[in-house]
Tab-separated table of C-alpha atoms and ligand atoms in Angstrom:
chain	number	residue	atom	x	y	z
J	1	MET	CA	150.635	-102.978	-131.524
J	2	ALA	CA	148.521	-106.126	-131.538
J	3	LEU	CA	145.952	-104.302	-129.281
J	4	ALA	CA	145.782	-101.323	-131.406
J	5	GLN	CA	145.348	-103.520	-134.669
J	6	ARG	CA	142.587	-105.525	-132.893
J	7	ALA	CA	141.055	-102.081	-131.639
J	8	LYS	CA	140.745	-100.739	-135.200
J	9	SER	CA	139.124	-103.631	-136.346
J	10	ASP	CA	136.698	-104.015	-133.404
J	11	TYR	CA	136.116	-100.216	-134.059
J	12	PHE	CA	135.152	-100.954	-137.674
J	13	ASP	CA	132.769	-103.719	-136.417
J	14	PHE	CA	131.045	-101.187	-134.234
J	15	LEU	CA	130.509	-99.043	-137.028
J	16	ARG	CA	128.893	-101.556	-139.243
J	17	PHE	CA	125.966	-101.750	-136.896
J	18	PRO	CA	123.318	-99.206	-138.315
J	19	THR	CA	122.072	-98.370	-134.925
J	20	VAL	CA	119.694	-95.391	-136.335
J	21	SER	CA	117.393	-94.684	-133.174
J	22	ALA	CA	114.993	-92.571	-134.948
J	23	ASP	CA	114.199	-95.690	-137.217
J	24	PRO	CA	111.713	-97.824	-135.479
J	25	SER	CA	112.571	-100.785	-137.829
J	26	LYS	CA	116.028	-100.791	-136.318
J	27	GLY	CA	115.070	-102.445	-132.961
J	28	GLN	CA	116.853	-105.834	-133.682
J	29	VAL	CA	119.900	-103.879	-134.598
J	30	MET	CA	120.089	-101.819	-131.515
J	31	ARG	CA	119.785	-105.135	-129.537
J	32	ASP	CA	122.449	-106.710	-131.581
J	33	CYS	CA	124.981	-103.872	-130.985
J	34	ALA	CA	124.210	-103.839	-127.122
J	35	SER	CA	125.279	-107.595	-126.913
J	36	TRP	CA	128.344	-107.007	-129.172
J	37	LEU	CA	129.216	-104.162	-126.684
J	38	LYS	CA	128.620	-106.375	-123.582
J	39	LYS	CA	130.709	-108.794	-125.352
J	40	LYS	CA	133.556	-106.583	-125.959
J	41	PHE	CA	133.687	-105.362	-122.325
J	42	ARG	CA	133.647	-108.598	-120.847
J	43	GLU	CA	136.583	-109.727	-123.437
J	44	MET	CA	138.274	-106.556	-121.819
J	45	GLY	CA	137.853	-107.882	-118.382
J	46	LEU	CA	134.737	-105.859	-117.176
J	47	GLU	CA	131.259	-106.956	-115.643
J	48	ALA	CA	128.992	-106.327	-118.406
J	49	GLU	CA	125.052	-106.572	-118.668
J	50	ILE	CA	122.450	-105.131	-120.662
J	51	VAL	CA	119.443	-103.361	-119.177
J	52	PRO	CA	116.279	-103.498	-121.302
J	53	THR	CA	114.279	-100.528	-121.543
J	54	SER	CA	111.020	-99.846	-123.542
J	55	GLY	CA	113.231	-98.652	-126.303
J	56	ALA	CA	116.666	-99.473	-127.204
J	57	PRO	CA	118.803	-101.392	-124.514
J	58	VAL	CA	121.285	-99.677	-122.043
J	59	VAL	CA	124.846	-101.349	-121.669
J	60	LEU	CA	126.418	-101.255	-117.998
J	61	ALA	CA	129.791	-102.412	-117.500
J	62	PHE	CA	131.937	-102.173	-114.309
J	63	TRP	CA	135.806	-102.592	-113.492
J	64	ARG	CA	136.117	-102.718	-109.848
J	65	LYS	CA	138.853	-103.438	-107.328
J	66	ARG	CA	136.840	-104.983	-104.424
J	67	GLY	CA	137.999	-104.444	-101.075
J	68	LYS	CA	140.067	-101.396	-101.620
J	69	GLY	CA	138.064	-98.885	-99.989
J	70	GLN	CA	139.025	-95.403	-100.645
J	71	ARG	CA	139.058	-95.837	-104.436
J	72	LYS	CA	137.147	-93.117	-106.504
J	73	THR	CA	134.662	-94.329	-109.353
J	74	VAL	CA	134.630	-92.409	-112.428
J	75	LEU	CA	131.402	-93.018	-114.637
J	76	ILE	CA	131.853	-92.997	-118.223
J	77	TYR	CA	129.120	-92.448	-120.749
J	78	GLY	CA	128.686	-92.653	-124.412
J	79	HIS	CA	126.091	-93.726	-126.894
J	80	TYR	CA	125.744	-96.461	-129.504
J	81	ASP	CA	122.771	-94.757	-131.629
J	82	VAL	CA	123.522	-92.763	-134.378
J	83	GLN	CA	121.865	-90.269	-136.678
J	84	PRO	CA	119.985	-91.349	-139.906
J	85	ALA	CA	122.284	-91.748	-142.932
J	86	GLU	CA	121.107	-92.450	-146.498
J	87	MET	CA	122.931	-92.370	-149.823
J	88	GLY	CA	120.707	-89.558	-150.908
J	89	ASP	CA	121.914	-87.388	-148.075
J	90	GLY	CA	125.316	-86.732	-150.169
J	91	TRP	CA	127.223	-89.978	-148.714
J	92	THR	CA	129.820	-90.602	-151.406
J	93	ALA	CA	129.819	-94.550	-150.142
J	94	ASP	CA	127.679	-96.604	-147.915
J	95	PRO	CA	127.701	-94.756	-144.356
J	96	PHE	CA	127.884	-98.152	-142.359
J	97	GLU	CA	130.874	-99.582	-144.327
J	98	PRO	CA	133.846	-97.672	-142.898
J	99	ARG	CA	136.600	-96.304	-144.894
J	100	VAL	CA	140.001	-94.626	-144.104
J	101	ILE	CA	140.815	-91.684	-146.256
J	102	ASN	CA	143.807	-89.807	-145.315
J	103	GLY	CA	143.833	-90.863	-141.877
J	104	MET	CA	140.059	-90.151	-141.439
J	105	VAL	CA	137.506	-92.812	-140.691
J	106	VAL	CA	134.657	-92.012	-143.064
J	107	ALA	CA	131.217	-93.817	-141.554
J	108	ARG	CA	127.994	-92.827	-139.630
J	109	GLY	CA	128.931	-92.406	-136.038
J	110	SER	CA	132.707	-92.404	-136.610
J	111	THR	CA	132.786	-89.429	-134.324
J	112	ASP	CA	129.236	-89.470	-132.981
J	113	ASN	CA	129.515	-91.300	-130.932
J	114	LYS	CA	131.016	-94.458	-131.570
J	115	GLY	CA	134.648	-93.270	-132.089
J	116	GLN	CA	134.853	-91.327	-128.885
J	117	ILE	CA	133.336	-94.122	-126.648
J	118	PHE	CA	135.437	-96.959	-128.272
J	119	ALA	CA	138.672	-94.432	-127.398
J	120	HIS	CA	137.706	-94.608	-123.646
J	121	MET	CA	136.979	-98.419	-124.092
J	122	MET	CA	140.274	-98.780	-125.467
J	123	GLY	CA	141.975	-96.670	-122.865
J	124	VAL	CA	140.543	-98.946	-119.926
J	125	ALA	CA	141.263	-102.121	-121.717
J	126	GLU	CA	145.071	-100.903	-122.022
J	127	ALA	CA	145.005	-99.794	-118.407
J	128	ILE	CA	143.637	-103.457	-117.316
J	129	GLN	CA	146.438	-105.141	-119.158
J	130	ARG	CA	148.753	-103.307	-116.981
J	131	GLY	CA	146.919	-104.132	-113.678
J	132	GLY	CA	144.056	-101.763	-113.786
J	133	PRO	CA	143.163	-98.096	-113.844
J	134	GLU	CA	143.772	-95.900	-111.022
J	135	THR	CA	139.897	-95.754	-110.263
J	136	ASP	CA	136.861	-97.851	-110.424
J	137	VAL	CA	134.899	-97.468	-113.728
J	138	VAL	CA	131.469	-97.676	-114.551
J	139	PHE	CA	130.518	-97.761	-118.168
J	140	VAL	CA	126.837	-96.495	-119.411
J	141	VAL	CA	126.512	-96.874	-122.933
J	142	GLU	CA	123.020	-96.028	-124.180
J	143	GLY	CA	121.176	-96.372	-127.391
J	144	GLU	CA	118.824	-93.480	-127.665
J	145	GLU	CA	120.730	-90.275	-127.098
J	146	GLU	CA	119.903	-88.858	-130.554
J	147	VAL	CA	116.277	-88.923	-129.851
J	148	GLY	CA	116.251	-87.545	-126.402
J	149	SER	CA	117.414	-90.286	-123.872
J	150	ASP	CA	113.876	-90.594	-122.928
J	151	ASN	CA	114.406	-94.022	-121.219
J	152	LEU	CA	117.962	-93.694	-119.680
J	153	GLU	CA	116.668	-91.644	-116.544
J	154	ALA	CA	114.633	-94.530	-115.277
J	155	VAL	CA	117.717	-96.721	-115.712
J	156	LEU	CA	119.883	-94.257	-113.764
J	157	ARG	CA	117.111	-93.994	-110.793
J	158	LYS	CA	116.659	-97.842	-110.826
J	159	ARG	CA	120.706	-98.527	-110.604
J	160	LYS	CA	121.517	-95.623	-108.436
J	161	LYS	CA	123.371	-97.562	-106.329
J	162	ASP	CA	125.471	-99.451	-108.928
J	163	LEU	CA	126.078	-96.399	-110.691
J	164	ALA	CA	127.311	-94.454	-107.581
J	165	CYS	CA	130.507	-92.579	-108.517
J	166	ASP	CA	132.405	-89.522	-107.777
J	167	VAL	CA	132.528	-87.814	-111.180
J	168	ALA	CA	131.123	-88.513	-114.832
J	169	VAL	CA	133.400	-88.448	-117.986
J	170	ILE	CA	132.018	-87.759	-121.607
J	171	SER	CA	133.531	-87.659	-124.764
J	172	ASP	CA	130.774	-86.514	-127.024
J	173	THR	CA	131.683	-82.918	-127.745
J	174	ASN	CA	133.790	-80.888	-130.132
J	175	MET	CA	137.618	-79.874	-129.525
J	176	ALA	CA	138.141	-76.162	-130.275
J	177	GLY	CA	140.297	-77.473	-133.239
J	178	PRO	CA	142.962	-79.933	-134.080
J	179	ASN	CA	145.380	-80.372	-131.496
J	180	LYS	CA	143.401	-78.138	-128.927
J	181	PRO	CA	142.676	-79.983	-126.022
J	182	THR	CA	139.255	-78.754	-124.580
J	183	LEU	CA	137.340	-78.795	-121.649
J	184	THR	CA	133.671	-78.091	-122.354
J	185	TYR	CA	131.917	-76.511	-119.516
J	186	GLY	CA	128.564	-76.181	-120.615
J	187	LEU	CA	126.047	-77.390	-123.092
J	188	ARG	CA	122.969	-75.930	-124.496
J	189	GLY	CA	119.483	-77.569	-123.522
J	190	ILE	CA	116.538	-78.077	-126.370
J	191	THR	CA	112.893	-78.115	-126.444
J	192	ALA	CA	111.342	-79.461	-129.601
J	193	LEU	CA	107.859	-79.324	-130.952
J	194	GLN	CA	105.745	-79.814	-134.075
J	195	VAL	CA	103.481	-77.564	-135.532
J	196	GLU	CA	100.410	-78.734	-137.779
J	197	LEU	CA	97.945	-76.341	-139.378
J	198	THR	CA	94.968	-77.213	-141.093
J	199	GLY	CA	93.063	-74.971	-143.470
J	200	PRO	CA	90.422	-76.728	-145.893
J	201	SER	CA	89.177	-80.313	-144.997
J	202	HIS	CA	90.980	-81.689	-148.114
J	203	ASP	CA	93.378	-80.182	-150.947
J	204	LEU	CA	91.776	-78.067	-153.233
J	205	HIS	CA	92.067	-76.781	-157.034
J	206	SER	CA	93.668	-73.520	-156.315
J	207	GLY	CA	91.985	-72.040	-159.591
J	208	VAL	CA	88.671	-73.015	-158.049
J	209	TYR	CA	89.214	-71.579	-154.589
J	210	GLY	CA	92.349	-69.845	-154.623
J	211	GLY	CA	92.023	-66.342	-153.226
J	212	ALA	CA	88.983	-66.857	-151.302
J	213	VAL	CA	90.152	-69.861	-148.919
J	214	VAL	CA	93.352	-69.313	-146.663
J	215	ASN	CA	96.355	-71.405	-147.526
J	216	PRO	CA	97.732	-72.920	-144.368
J	217	ILE	CA	101.323	-72.866	-145.538
J	218	THR	CA	101.010	-68.955	-146.196
J	219	VAL	CA	100.083	-68.646	-142.558
J	220	LEU	CA	102.506	-71.219	-141.157
J	221	THR	CA	105.491	-69.023	-143.093
J	222	ARG	CA	104.070	-65.890	-141.428
J	223	LEU	CA	104.043	-67.632	-137.846
J	224	LEU	CA	107.490	-68.973	-138.401
J	225	ALA	CA	109.063	-65.617	-139.768
J	226	GLY	CA	107.637	-64.132	-136.520
J	227	LEU	CA	109.795	-66.017	-134.357
J	228	HIS	CA	112.657	-63.729	-134.802
J	229	ASP	CA	112.961	-59.850	-134.941
J	230	GLU	CA	115.142	-57.912	-137.375
J	231	LYS	CA	117.907	-58.097	-134.687
J	232	GLY	CA	118.078	-61.903	-135.001
J	233	LYS	CA	116.417	-61.929	-131.424
J	234	VAL	CA	113.834	-64.609	-130.519
J	235	ALA	CA	110.884	-62.498	-130.439
J	236	ILE	CA	108.743	-64.835	-128.236
J	237	PRO	CA	107.592	-62.893	-125.079
J	238	GLY	CA	109.637	-63.907	-121.940
J	239	PHE	CA	111.953	-66.236	-123.692
J	240	TYR	CA	115.312	-64.516	-122.666
J	241	LYS	CA	113.857	-63.892	-118.945
J	242	LYS	CA	116.024	-66.639	-117.241
J	243	VAL	CA	119.079	-66.637	-119.677
J	244	ARG	CA	122.488	-66.429	-117.742
J	245	ASN	CA	124.609	-63.625	-118.763
J	246	ALA	CA	128.390	-65.172	-119.487
J	247	ALA	CA	130.950	-63.977	-117.004
J	248	ARG	CA	133.882	-61.766	-118.358
J	249	TRP	CA	136.468	-64.489	-118.144
J	250	GLU	CA	134.129	-66.693	-120.320
J	251	ARG	CA	133.973	-64.269	-123.195
J	252	MET	CA	137.577	-64.007	-122.767
J	253	ALA	CA	138.003	-67.824	-122.942
J	254	ALA	CA	135.637	-67.958	-126.015
J	255	LYS	CA	138.040	-65.190	-127.722
J	256	ALA	CA	140.925	-67.422	-126.924
J	257	LEU	CA	139.719	-70.526	-128.695
J	258	GLY	CA	141.028	-68.786	-131.888
J	259	VAL	CA	137.806	-69.588	-133.713
J	260	PRO	CA	137.112	-66.521	-135.636
J	261	ASP	CA	133.656	-65.959	-137.392
J	262	ALA	CA	135.160	-66.538	-140.779
J	263	GLU	CA	136.418	-69.969	-139.609
J	264	VAL	CA	132.874	-70.989	-138.342
J	265	ARG	CA	131.504	-69.590	-141.908
J	266	ARG	CA	134.134	-71.717	-143.557
J	267	GLN	CA	133.218	-74.759	-141.606
J	268	ALA	CA	129.452	-74.234	-142.306
J	269	GLY	CA	130.207	-73.766	-146.206
J	270	SER	CA	127.713	-70.574	-145.872
J	271	PRO	CA	127.959	-67.538	-147.872
J	272	ALA	CA	127.589	-65.363	-144.573
J	273	LEU	CA	126.828	-65.768	-141.012
J	274	GLY	CA	123.579	-64.464	-139.115
J	275	GLY	CA	122.086	-64.373	-135.623
J	276	GLU	CA	121.695	-61.987	-132.732
J	277	SER	CA	123.811	-58.845	-133.045
J	278	GLY	CA	126.218	-58.042	-130.436
J	279	PHE	CA	128.065	-61.454	-130.241
J	280	SER	CA	130.596	-63.313	-132.209
J	281	ALA	CA	129.661	-66.724	-133.818
J	282	ILE	CA	131.289	-68.805	-131.210
J	283	GLU	CA	129.452	-66.969	-128.343
J	284	ARG	CA	125.976	-67.075	-130.396
J	285	ILE	CA	126.705	-70.864	-130.418
J	286	GLY	CA	127.691	-71.415	-126.815
J	287	MET	CA	126.275	-68.729	-124.741
J	288	ARG	CA	123.065	-67.543	-126.621
J	289	PRO	CA	119.617	-69.257	-127.042
J	290	THR	CA	117.696	-70.058	-130.241
J	291	ALA	CA	114.732	-70.749	-132.282
J	292	GLU	CA	115.348	-73.018	-135.094
J	293	ILE	CA	113.180	-74.308	-138.186
J	294	ASN	CA	114.322	-77.758	-138.543
J	295	GLY	CA	111.753	-78.847	-141.380
J	296	ILE	CA	108.787	-77.569	-143.299
J	297	THR	CA	106.416	-79.295	-145.432
J	298	GLY	CA	103.082	-78.977	-147.123
J	299	GLY	CA	101.552	-79.150	-150.453
J	300	TYR	CA	102.911	-80.459	-153.461
J	301	GLN	CA	106.664	-81.323	-153.580
J	302	GLY	CA	106.927	-83.946	-156.545
J	303	PRO	CA	108.131	-83.167	-159.939
J	304	GLY	CA	106.302	-80.547	-162.379
J	305	PRO	CA	103.654	-78.026	-161.155
J	306	LYS	CA	100.457	-78.709	-159.315
J	307	THR	CA	97.910	-76.264	-159.124
J	308	VAL	CA	96.612	-77.149	-155.520
J	309	LEU	CA	95.891	-75.140	-152.259
J	310	PRO	CA	96.837	-77.655	-149.504
J	311	SER	CA	94.807	-78.631	-146.572
J	312	LYS	CA	97.752	-78.888	-144.133
J	313	ALA	CA	101.277	-77.422	-143.528
J	314	TRP	CA	103.600	-78.590	-140.841
J	315	ALA	CA	106.850	-77.348	-139.151
J	316	LYS	CA	109.356	-79.143	-136.589
J	317	LEU	CA	111.005	-76.578	-134.403
J	318	THR	CA	113.672	-76.639	-131.789
J	319	PHE	CA	114.824	-74.375	-129.452
J	320	ARG	CA	118.409	-74.596	-127.956
J	321	LEU	CA	118.450	-73.508	-124.565
J	322	VAL	CA	121.118	-71.855	-122.024
J	323	PRO	CA	121.193	-71.883	-118.164
J	324	HIS	CA	118.744	-71.309	-116.534
J	325	GLN	CA	116.260	-71.582	-119.239
J	326	ASN	CA	113.815	-74.600	-118.485
J	327	PRO	CA	112.534	-77.005	-121.581
J	328	LYS	CA	109.051	-77.089	-120.456
J	329	GLU	CA	108.760	-73.454	-119.396
J	330	ILE	CA	110.038	-72.850	-122.665
J	331	ALA	CA	107.882	-74.999	-124.729
J	332	ASP	CA	104.885	-73.187	-122.799
J	333	LEU	CA	105.903	-69.697	-123.823
J	334	VAL	CA	106.310	-71.022	-127.762
J	335	GLU	CA	102.859	-72.575	-127.756
J	336	LYS	CA	101.517	-69.680	-126.102
J	337	ASP	CA	102.866	-67.245	-128.637
J	338	LEU	CA	102.142	-69.365	-131.499
J	339	ARG	CA	98.433	-70.032	-130.677
J	340	LYS	CA	98.067	-66.058	-129.818
J	341	ARG	CA	99.586	-65.341	-133.043
J	342	CYS	CA	97.851	-67.998	-135.255
J	343	PRO	CA	94.760	-66.505	-136.953
J	344	LYS	CA	91.326	-68.438	-136.655
J	345	THR	CA	91.411	-68.975	-140.525
J	346	VAL	CA	93.333	-72.226	-139.658
J	347	LYS	CA	93.355	-74.898	-136.923
J	348	ILE	CA	96.760	-75.408	-135.118
J	349	LYS	CA	97.844	-78.160	-133.367
J	350	ILE	CA	101.229	-78.442	-131.447
J	351	THR	CA	102.890	-81.637	-130.569
J	352	ARG	CA	105.542	-81.502	-127.843
J	353	GLN	CA	108.723	-83.778	-128.477
J	354	HIS	CA	111.881	-84.270	-126.632
J	355	GLY	CA	113.366	-81.748	-124.212
J	356	GLY	CA	116.933	-81.512	-122.273
J	357	PHE	CA	118.197	-79.324	-119.810
J	358	PRO	CA	120.997	-76.830	-120.445
J	359	TYR	CA	124.170	-77.567	-118.276
J	360	PHE	CA	127.027	-75.363	-116.832
J	361	CYS	CA	129.707	-76.421	-114.260
J	362	ASP	CA	132.523	-73.846	-113.139
J	363	PRO	CA	135.757	-75.689	-114.480
J	364	LYS	CA	137.692	-74.097	-111.801
J	365	LYS	CA	135.742	-76.061	-109.301
J	366	GLY	CA	135.568	-79.725	-108.447
J	367	TYR	CA	137.410	-82.252	-110.989
J	368	GLY	CA	137.896	-79.635	-113.467
J	369	PRO	CA	141.499	-78.718	-112.520
J	370	ALA	CA	142.290	-82.405	-112.632
J	371	ALA	CA	140.693	-82.544	-115.905
J	372	VAL	CA	142.779	-79.760	-117.256
J	373	ARG	CA	146.085	-81.458	-115.943
J	374	ALA	CA	144.892	-84.692	-117.852
J	375	LEU	CA	144.250	-83.070	-120.903
J	376	GLY	CA	147.558	-81.037	-120.919
J	377	GLU	CA	149.586	-84.418	-120.390
J	378	ALA	CA	147.663	-86.147	-122.797
J	379	TRP	CA	148.268	-83.280	-125.490
J	380	GLY	CA	151.826	-82.699	-124.536
J	381	GLY	CA	151.650	-79.673	-122.463
J	382	LYS	CA	149.498	-78.086	-125.204
J	383	LYS	CA	147.468	-75.102	-123.844
J	384	VAL	CA	143.641	-76.492	-122.751
J	385	HIS	CA	140.969	-74.491	-123.948
J	386	PHE	CA	137.457	-73.900	-122.305
J	387	LEU	CA	134.482	-74.248	-124.394
J	388	LEU	CA	130.703	-73.712	-124.080
J	389	GLU	CA	129.113	-76.279	-126.651
J	390	GLY	CA	125.908	-75.561	-128.609
J	391	GLY	CA	124.806	-78.986	-128.699
J	392	THR	CA	122.684	-81.030	-126.224
J	393	ILE	CA	123.418	-84.005	-124.241
J	394	PRO	CA	120.145	-84.542	-122.093
J	395	ILE	CA	121.689	-87.131	-119.725
J	396	VAL	CA	124.434	-84.638	-118.171
J	397	SER	CA	121.837	-82.542	-116.078
J	398	VAL	CA	120.072	-86.072	-115.175
J	399	ILE	CA	123.406	-87.422	-113.973
J	400	ARG	CA	123.896	-84.517	-111.899
J	401	ASN	CA	120.091	-84.649	-110.364
J	402	VAL	CA	120.108	-88.418	-109.867
J	403	LEU	CA	123.618	-89.385	-109.256
J	404	GLY	CA	124.706	-85.982	-107.668
J	405	VAL	CA	127.741	-85.723	-109.700
J	406	GLU	CA	129.053	-83.359	-112.288
J	407	THR	CA	130.195	-84.233	-115.813
J	408	LEU	CA	133.752	-83.722	-117.321
J	409	LEU	CA	133.057	-83.205	-121.057
J	410	VAL	CA	136.424	-84.124	-122.912
J	411	GLY	CA	135.585	-84.251	-126.347
J	412	LEU	CA	137.581	-85.704	-129.125
J	413	SER	CA	135.441	-84.671	-132.009
J	414	GLN	CA	136.438	-81.801	-134.326
J	415	PRO	CA	134.194	-79.244	-135.575
J	416	ASP	CA	134.508	-80.291	-139.226
J	417	CYS	CA	134.155	-84.014	-138.451
J	418	ARG	CA	130.473	-83.381	-140.036
J	419	ALA	CA	128.621	-84.922	-137.252
J	420	HIS	CA	125.064	-85.527	-138.436
J	421	GLY	CA	125.912	-84.749	-141.808
J	422	PRO	CA	126.983	-86.843	-144.725
J	423	ASP	CA	130.699	-88.532	-144.872
J	424	GLU	CA	130.909	-88.156	-141.033
J	425	THR	CA	134.782	-88.580	-140.117
J	426	PHE	CA	136.765	-89.503	-136.946
J	427	PRO	CA	140.678	-89.214	-137.092
J	428	LEU	CA	141.818	-92.808	-136.852
J	429	ARG	CA	144.830	-91.436	-134.446
J	430	TYR	CA	142.331	-90.001	-132.132
J	431	LEU	CA	141.519	-93.681	-130.991
J	432	GLU	CA	144.931	-93.954	-129.474
J	433	GLN	CA	144.986	-90.287	-128.215
J	434	GLY	CA	141.435	-90.806	-126.750
J	435	ALA	CA	142.878	-93.894	-125.056
J	436	LYS	CA	145.698	-91.872	-123.680
J	437	MET	CA	143.473	-89.069	-122.580
J	438	ASN	CA	141.275	-91.516	-120.721
J	439	GLN	CA	144.230	-92.898	-118.769
J	440	ALA	CA	145.571	-89.650	-117.930
J	441	LEU	CA	142.051	-88.369	-116.700
J	442	LEU	CA	141.481	-91.616	-114.372
J	443	ARG	CA	144.977	-91.011	-113.145
J	444	GLN	CA	144.410	-87.459	-112.231
J	445	ILE	CA	141.091	-87.934	-110.957
J	446	ALA	CA	142.394	-90.669	-108.623
J	447	LYS	CA	145.162	-88.209	-107.226
J	448	ALA	CA	142.479	-85.073	-106.947
I	1	BES	N1	127.036	-85.194	-129.490
I	1	BES	C1	125.902	-84.566	-129.811
I	1	BES	C2	125.785	-83.264	-128.825
I	1	BES	C3	126.999	-82.226	-129.409
I	1	BES	C4	126.568	-81.743	-130.458
I	1	BES	C5	127.874	-81.952	-128.580
I	1	BES	C6	127.288	-80.738	-131.076
I	1	BES	C7	128.610	-80.826	-129.013
I	1	BES	C8	128.297	-80.170	-130.080
I	1	BES	C9	124.944	-85.465	-129.427
I	1	BES	O1	124.933	-86.834	-130.062
I	1	BES	C10	123.666	-84.830	-130.209
I	1	BES	O2	123.484	-84.693	-131.105
I	1	BES	N2	122.741	-84.591	-129.328
I	1	BES	C11	121.547	-84.154	-129.826
I	1	BES	C12	120.351	-84.227	-128.613
I	1	BES	C13	118.971	-83.964	-128.839
I	1	BES	C14	118.597	-84.882	-129.944
I	1	BES	C15	118.260	-84.014	-127.592
I	1	BES	C16	121.537	-82.684	-130.004
I	1	BES	O3	122.205	-81.969	-129.502
I	1	BES	O4	120.964	-82.200	-131.171
I	2	ZN	ZN1	124.583	-86.439	-132.162
């Protein structure tokens, strides 16, 4: 109990760091949080160090029983950075001052990813107190996941020897629902870009020039409207060429998740669902690629009217990818299509942003069955679900390429935890639950 009590207060301290990686002014906060993590790992009994990068530092921590060959090593990855959170986004209180409401911890990062990585830290700390976990453990906790993990690959390459492991474990995904233990066996990838259109060299009086000069917002909205056809398919030539078709068992597993379209609609708080025809909502999210407009700006957005013909218009776009799409190739196709369809009446500038590969690993192979046994054990024998996630964790495919191991994605987040949204939550009891899962996993991996 003492340990659990301390764990809760440590978790709350962790949540109080406003580690928003997208905000360039947060450099010191990132370093402070990394130092705090290093201290916690050392208190737990691990060797820990901070690896500086040109962005936020990476924290590495090791628990090794030296001299006992044959032992397996498990790499546990998480991230201490969080998405931006402002009161204006709909938070009902300070996002960086955790509160508990009906057993749910409300704070930015409570679920994504501080709660989930902290549960693993608790699991290992408890195991160490009773003589140590059954495997050696390496923690990698980074501070740039939410902005594409650009600096982590170099760290993995440089420290490849120290990070050598048999399998990786990540809790940064959703469960199919409460009390539905879930093994995620795939993630979507992503490619992001920004489009800037310039019409006239400066904003114009729309009465003096309107009708004679092309409005870049009008051009942009036409271009963006052309990203999809009437059936909800992405209309970019070649976009689907490398898309993997899900196997029959996968469509059955998706059905067995027991998440009907109406439930997805309810969670989203949306009047209706949309998307590619011929697929259920859960299939669209896990198995199919998308084109998404994340933001659009231009012209006058202040109070009251303003009769302006704007000089510029911008849009931020992301494309979620599935195996075997390649982020760079897709960005090339998108750019080609936009340039081709863009009329000569405006100038177009396209800036590439982050990218990440999709991931797929057959859950019946490798350590998949060990993970299924561990999840069953930790959740009192409940049936284990198999899920394809719609989100992206860029480092998972890098771990495969650089360290040569697969990743077990055993998320603890719930679909309605509002990750990335206002009033993000995490069930407090999932800290203990996650610690238990961590211990079952390490035990089963050791035996496998
Ligand atoms: N935890 C998420 C990934 C995720 C989202 C898994 C939804 C399962 C369901 C992670 O922190 C995240 O948000 N990743 C970003 C990555 C991007 C910025 C490269 C994402 O998916 O948008
Ligand atoms: Zn996230």
